[in-house]
Coordinates of C-alpha atoms in Angstrom, one line a residue:
V21 CA 329.3 47.8 63.1
G22 CA 326.2 48.2 60.9
S23 CA 323.5 50.7 61.6
R24 CA 320.0 49.9 62.9
A25 CA 316.8 51.6 62.0
A26 CA 314.9 52.9 65.0
M27 CA 311.4 54.2 65.7
P28 CA 311.0 57.5 67.7
G29 CA 310.9 56.7 71.5
T30 CA 313.3 53.7 71.1
V31 CA 316.8 53.6 72.6
Y32 CA 319.5 51.3 71.4
V33 CA 322.6 51.0 73.5
Q34 CA 326.0 49.9 72.1
G35 CA 329.1 50.1 74.1
E36 CA 327.1 52.0 76.8
K37 CA 326.5 55.0 74.4
T38 CA 323.2 56.0 73.0
I39 CA 322.6 55.5 69.3
V40 CA 319.1 57.0 69.0
R41 CA 317.7 60.1 70.8
P42 CA 314.0 59.7 71.5
T43 CA 311.8 62.5 70.3
V44 CA 309.5 64.2 72.8
G45 CA 306.3 65.4 71.1
E46 CA 303.4 67.5 72.1
P47 CA 301.5 66.6 75.3
A48 CA 298.7 64.1 75.1
P49 CA 295.1 65.3 74.2
G50 CA 293.6 66.9 77.3
K51 CA 297.1 67.8 78.7
T52 CA 299.0 71.0 78.1
L53 CA 302.2 70.2 79.9
H54 CA 304.7 67.3 80.0
L55 CA 306.0 67.4 83.5
Y56 CA 305.3 68.7 87.0
C57 CA 308.5 69.3 89.1
S58 CA 307.6 70.0 92.7
P59 CA 309.5 72.9 94.3
H60 CA 309.7 70.6 97.4
N61 CA 311.7 67.9 95.4
A62 CA 315.2 69.2 95.4
G63 CA 316.9 68.9 92.0
A64 CA 313.9 67.8 90.0
L65 CA 313.6 71.0 88.0
E66 CA 317.4 71.1 87.4
L67 CA 317.2 67.5 86.2
S68 CA 314.6 68.4 83.5
Q69 CA 316.9 71.2 82.4
E70 CA 319.8 68.8 82.1
L71 CA 317.6 66.6 79.9
V72 CA 316.8 69.5 77.6
R73 CA 320.5 70.2 77.2
T74 CA 321.1 66.7 75.9
H75 CA 317.8 66.0 74.1
P76 CA 316.5 69.1 72.2
A77 CA 312.8 69.3 72.7
P78 CA 310.1 71.8 73.6
L79 CA 309.6 70.2 77.0
R80 CA 306.8 72.0 78.9
V81 CA 307.5 71.9 82.6
T82 CA 305.7 73.6 85.6
S83 CA 306.5 74.0 89.3
D84 CA 303.0 75.3 90.0
V85 CA 300.9 72.6 91.8
G86 CA 297.8 74.3 90.4
E87 CA 298.9 73.1 87.0
M88 CA 299.6 69.5 88.1
S89 CA 296.4 68.0 86.5
A90 CA 297.4 69.5 83.1
C91 CA 300.6 67.5 83.2
E92 CA 301.3 64.1 81.7
H93 CA 303.7 63.2 84.5
M94 CA 304.9 64.3 88.0
A95 CA 308.6 63.8 88.3
L96 CA 309.7 62.2 91.6
Y97 CA 313.5 62.7 91.7
L98 CA 314.8 60.1 94.2
T99 CA 318.1 61.0 95.9
G100 CA 319.5 61.1 99.4
R101 CA 317.6 64.4 100.0
T102 CA 314.2 63.4 98.8
W103 CA 312.6 62.2 102.1
T104 CA 315.0 63.7 104.6
S105 CA 313.9 67.3 104.9
A106 CA 311.2 67.4 107.6
N107 CA 308.4 69.8 106.5
T108 CA 309.7 69.9 102.9
T109 CA 309.4 66.1 102.8
M110 CA 305.8 66.3 104.2
A111 CA 304.9 68.9 101.5
L112 CA 306.4 66.7 98.8
A113 CA 304.6 63.7 100.1
H114 CA 301.3 65.6 100.0
E115 CA 301.8 66.5 96.4
V116 CA 302.7 63.0 95.4
A117 CA 299.5 61.8 97.1
L118 CA 297.5 64.4 95.2
A119 CA 299.0 63.4 91.9
M120 CA 298.2 59.7 92.6
Q121 CA 294.6 60.6 93.6
R122 CA 294.2 62.6 90.4
G123 CA 295.6 59.9 88.1
V124 CA 298.7 61.9 87.2
H125 CA 301.6 59.5 86.3
I126 CA 304.4 59.5 88.8
L127 CA 307.7 59.3 86.8
L128 CA 310.3 57.8 89.1
L129 CA 313.9 59.1 88.5
H130 CA 316.5 57.4 90.8
E131 CA 319.9 58.9 91.2
M132 CA 322.2 55.9 91.8
P133 CA 325.4 55.8 93.8
G134 CA 328.7 55.5 91.9
E135 CA 331.5 57.5 90.3
E136 CA 330.9 61.3 90.4
Q137 CA 327.5 60.7 92.0
A138 CA 328.2 62.1 95.4
A139 CA 327.3 65.7 94.4
R140 CA 324.0 64.4 93.0
H141 CA 323.2 62.6 96.3
G142 CA 323.0 59.2 94.7
V143 CA 321.8 56.4 97.0
E144 CA 320.8 52.7 96.8
F145 CA 317.1 52.2 96.2
G146 CA 316.7 50.3 99.4
T147 CA 317.3 53.6 101.3
F148 CA 313.8 54.6 100.4
F149 CA 312.4 51.6 102.4
A150 CA 314.6 50.7 105.3
D151 CA 316.7 53.7 106.2
P152 CA 315.0 55.6 109.1
D153 CA 316.6 58.8 107.9
G154 CA 315.5 58.4 104.3
A155 CA 312.5 56.1 104.1
T156 CA 309.4 57.0 102.1
P157 CA 306.3 58.0 104.1
G158 CA 304.4 54.8 104.9
H159 CA 301.1 55.9 103.3
L160 CA 302.8 56.3 99.9
L161 CA 304.3 52.9 100.2
K162 CA 300.9 51.4 100.9
A163 CA 299.5 53.2 97.9
G164 CA 302.1 51.5 95.7
I165 CA 304.3 54.5 94.9
Y166 CA 307.1 52.2 93.8
A167 CA 305.0 49.7 91.8
Q168 CA 306.8 50.8 88.6
I169 CA 310.4 50.6 87.7
A170 CA 312.4 53.8 88.3
V171 CA 314.6 55.3 85.6
P172 CA 318.2 54.6 86.7
L173 CA 320.4 57.7 86.7
K174 CA 324.1 57.1 86.6
G175 CA 327.2 59.3 86.3
V176 CA 330.2 59.7 84.0
E177 CA 329.9 58.0 80.6
Y178 CA 326.6 56.3 81.6
R179 CA 324.9 59.7 82.0
K180 CA 324.0 59.9 78.3
V181 CA 322.2 56.6 78.5
S182 CA 320.4 57.7 81.6
M183 CA 319.2 60.9 79.9
A184 CA 318.0 58.8 76.9
L185 CA 316.0 56.6 79.2
F186 CA 314.4 59.6 80.8
A187 CA 313.6 61.1 77.4
T188 CA 312.1 57.7 76.3
M189 CA 309.7 57.8 79.2
L190 CA 308.5 61.3 78.2
A191 CA 308.4 60.3 74.5
D192 CA 306.2 57.3 75.3
G193 CA 303.6 59.5 77.0
I194 CA 301.2 58.4 79.7
P195 CA 301.3 54.6 80.4
D196 CA 298.0 52.8 79.6
D197 CA 297.6 51.5 83.1
V198 CA 297.7 54.9 84.9
A199 CA 294.5 55.5 86.9
P200 CA 293.5 57.4 90.1
V201 CA 294.7 55.7 93.3
T202 CA 293.2 56.0 96.7
V203 CA 295.8 57.3 99.2
D204 CA 295.0 57.2 102.9
E205 CA 296.9 60.4 103.7
P206 CA 297.5 61.2 107.4
P207 CA 296.1 64.6 108.5
E208 CA 299.5 66.1 109.2
F209 CA 300.5 65.5 105.6
A210 CA 297.2 66.7 104.1
A211 CA 297.6 70.0 106.0
F212 CA 300.3 70.9 103.6
G213 CA 297.7 71.3 100.9
Q214 CA 297.0 74.7 102.3
S215 CA 300.5 75.9 101.5
A216 CA 300.8 78.6 98.8
H217 CA 302.9 77.9 95.7
D218 CA 304.3 80.5 93.3
D219 CA 303.4 80.1 89.6
D220 CA 306.3 78.8 87.6
I221 CA 305.5 77.5 84.2
E222 CA 308.3 77.1 81.7
T223 CA 308.9 75.9 78.2
L224 CA 312.4 74.4 78.2
A225 CA 314.2 74.1 74.9
C226 CA 317.7 73.9 73.7
D227 CA 319.2 76.6 71.6

């Protein structure tokens, strides 16, 4: 098989294996961080660490909601645990609404079901709409939280492709159509804005 030239940020897939690893550069002008991972979104920070292990990059990540506006993206890691944790779910929903209101891009990362995916709590995407135990809060649905396509995360040999797609989204930076969105947040969700968060800013990089 002949080789193909590729520009940074492009992924070619051949036989379900990645050929090119996208390069994640510095944050966009006016931003100092790449990614906000909410402490209320189980597994989100660990997923960013998994990415760095497979795609060497000085990825700047924070779990401090006070730094959210300095980030290019907010990760929303979608698994069977995302919307099923009572007060934790409400706190996460508040932060998602805050990001949308501030015009911070929501980067959807969907852990799919399949081989070796049970430990990652992979579920069908429809779970986030119809399942009473896992549905997304209604005000976020009305605000268009799922208007974009989520990065599909699979297991076994497909994991490398999934991580390359994740890296591509980061390498491509902030989408041109991202803008502040009005979110009609119920008072019981907005109340979680008073919660304290510990500062946790990290620069993740492979050895």
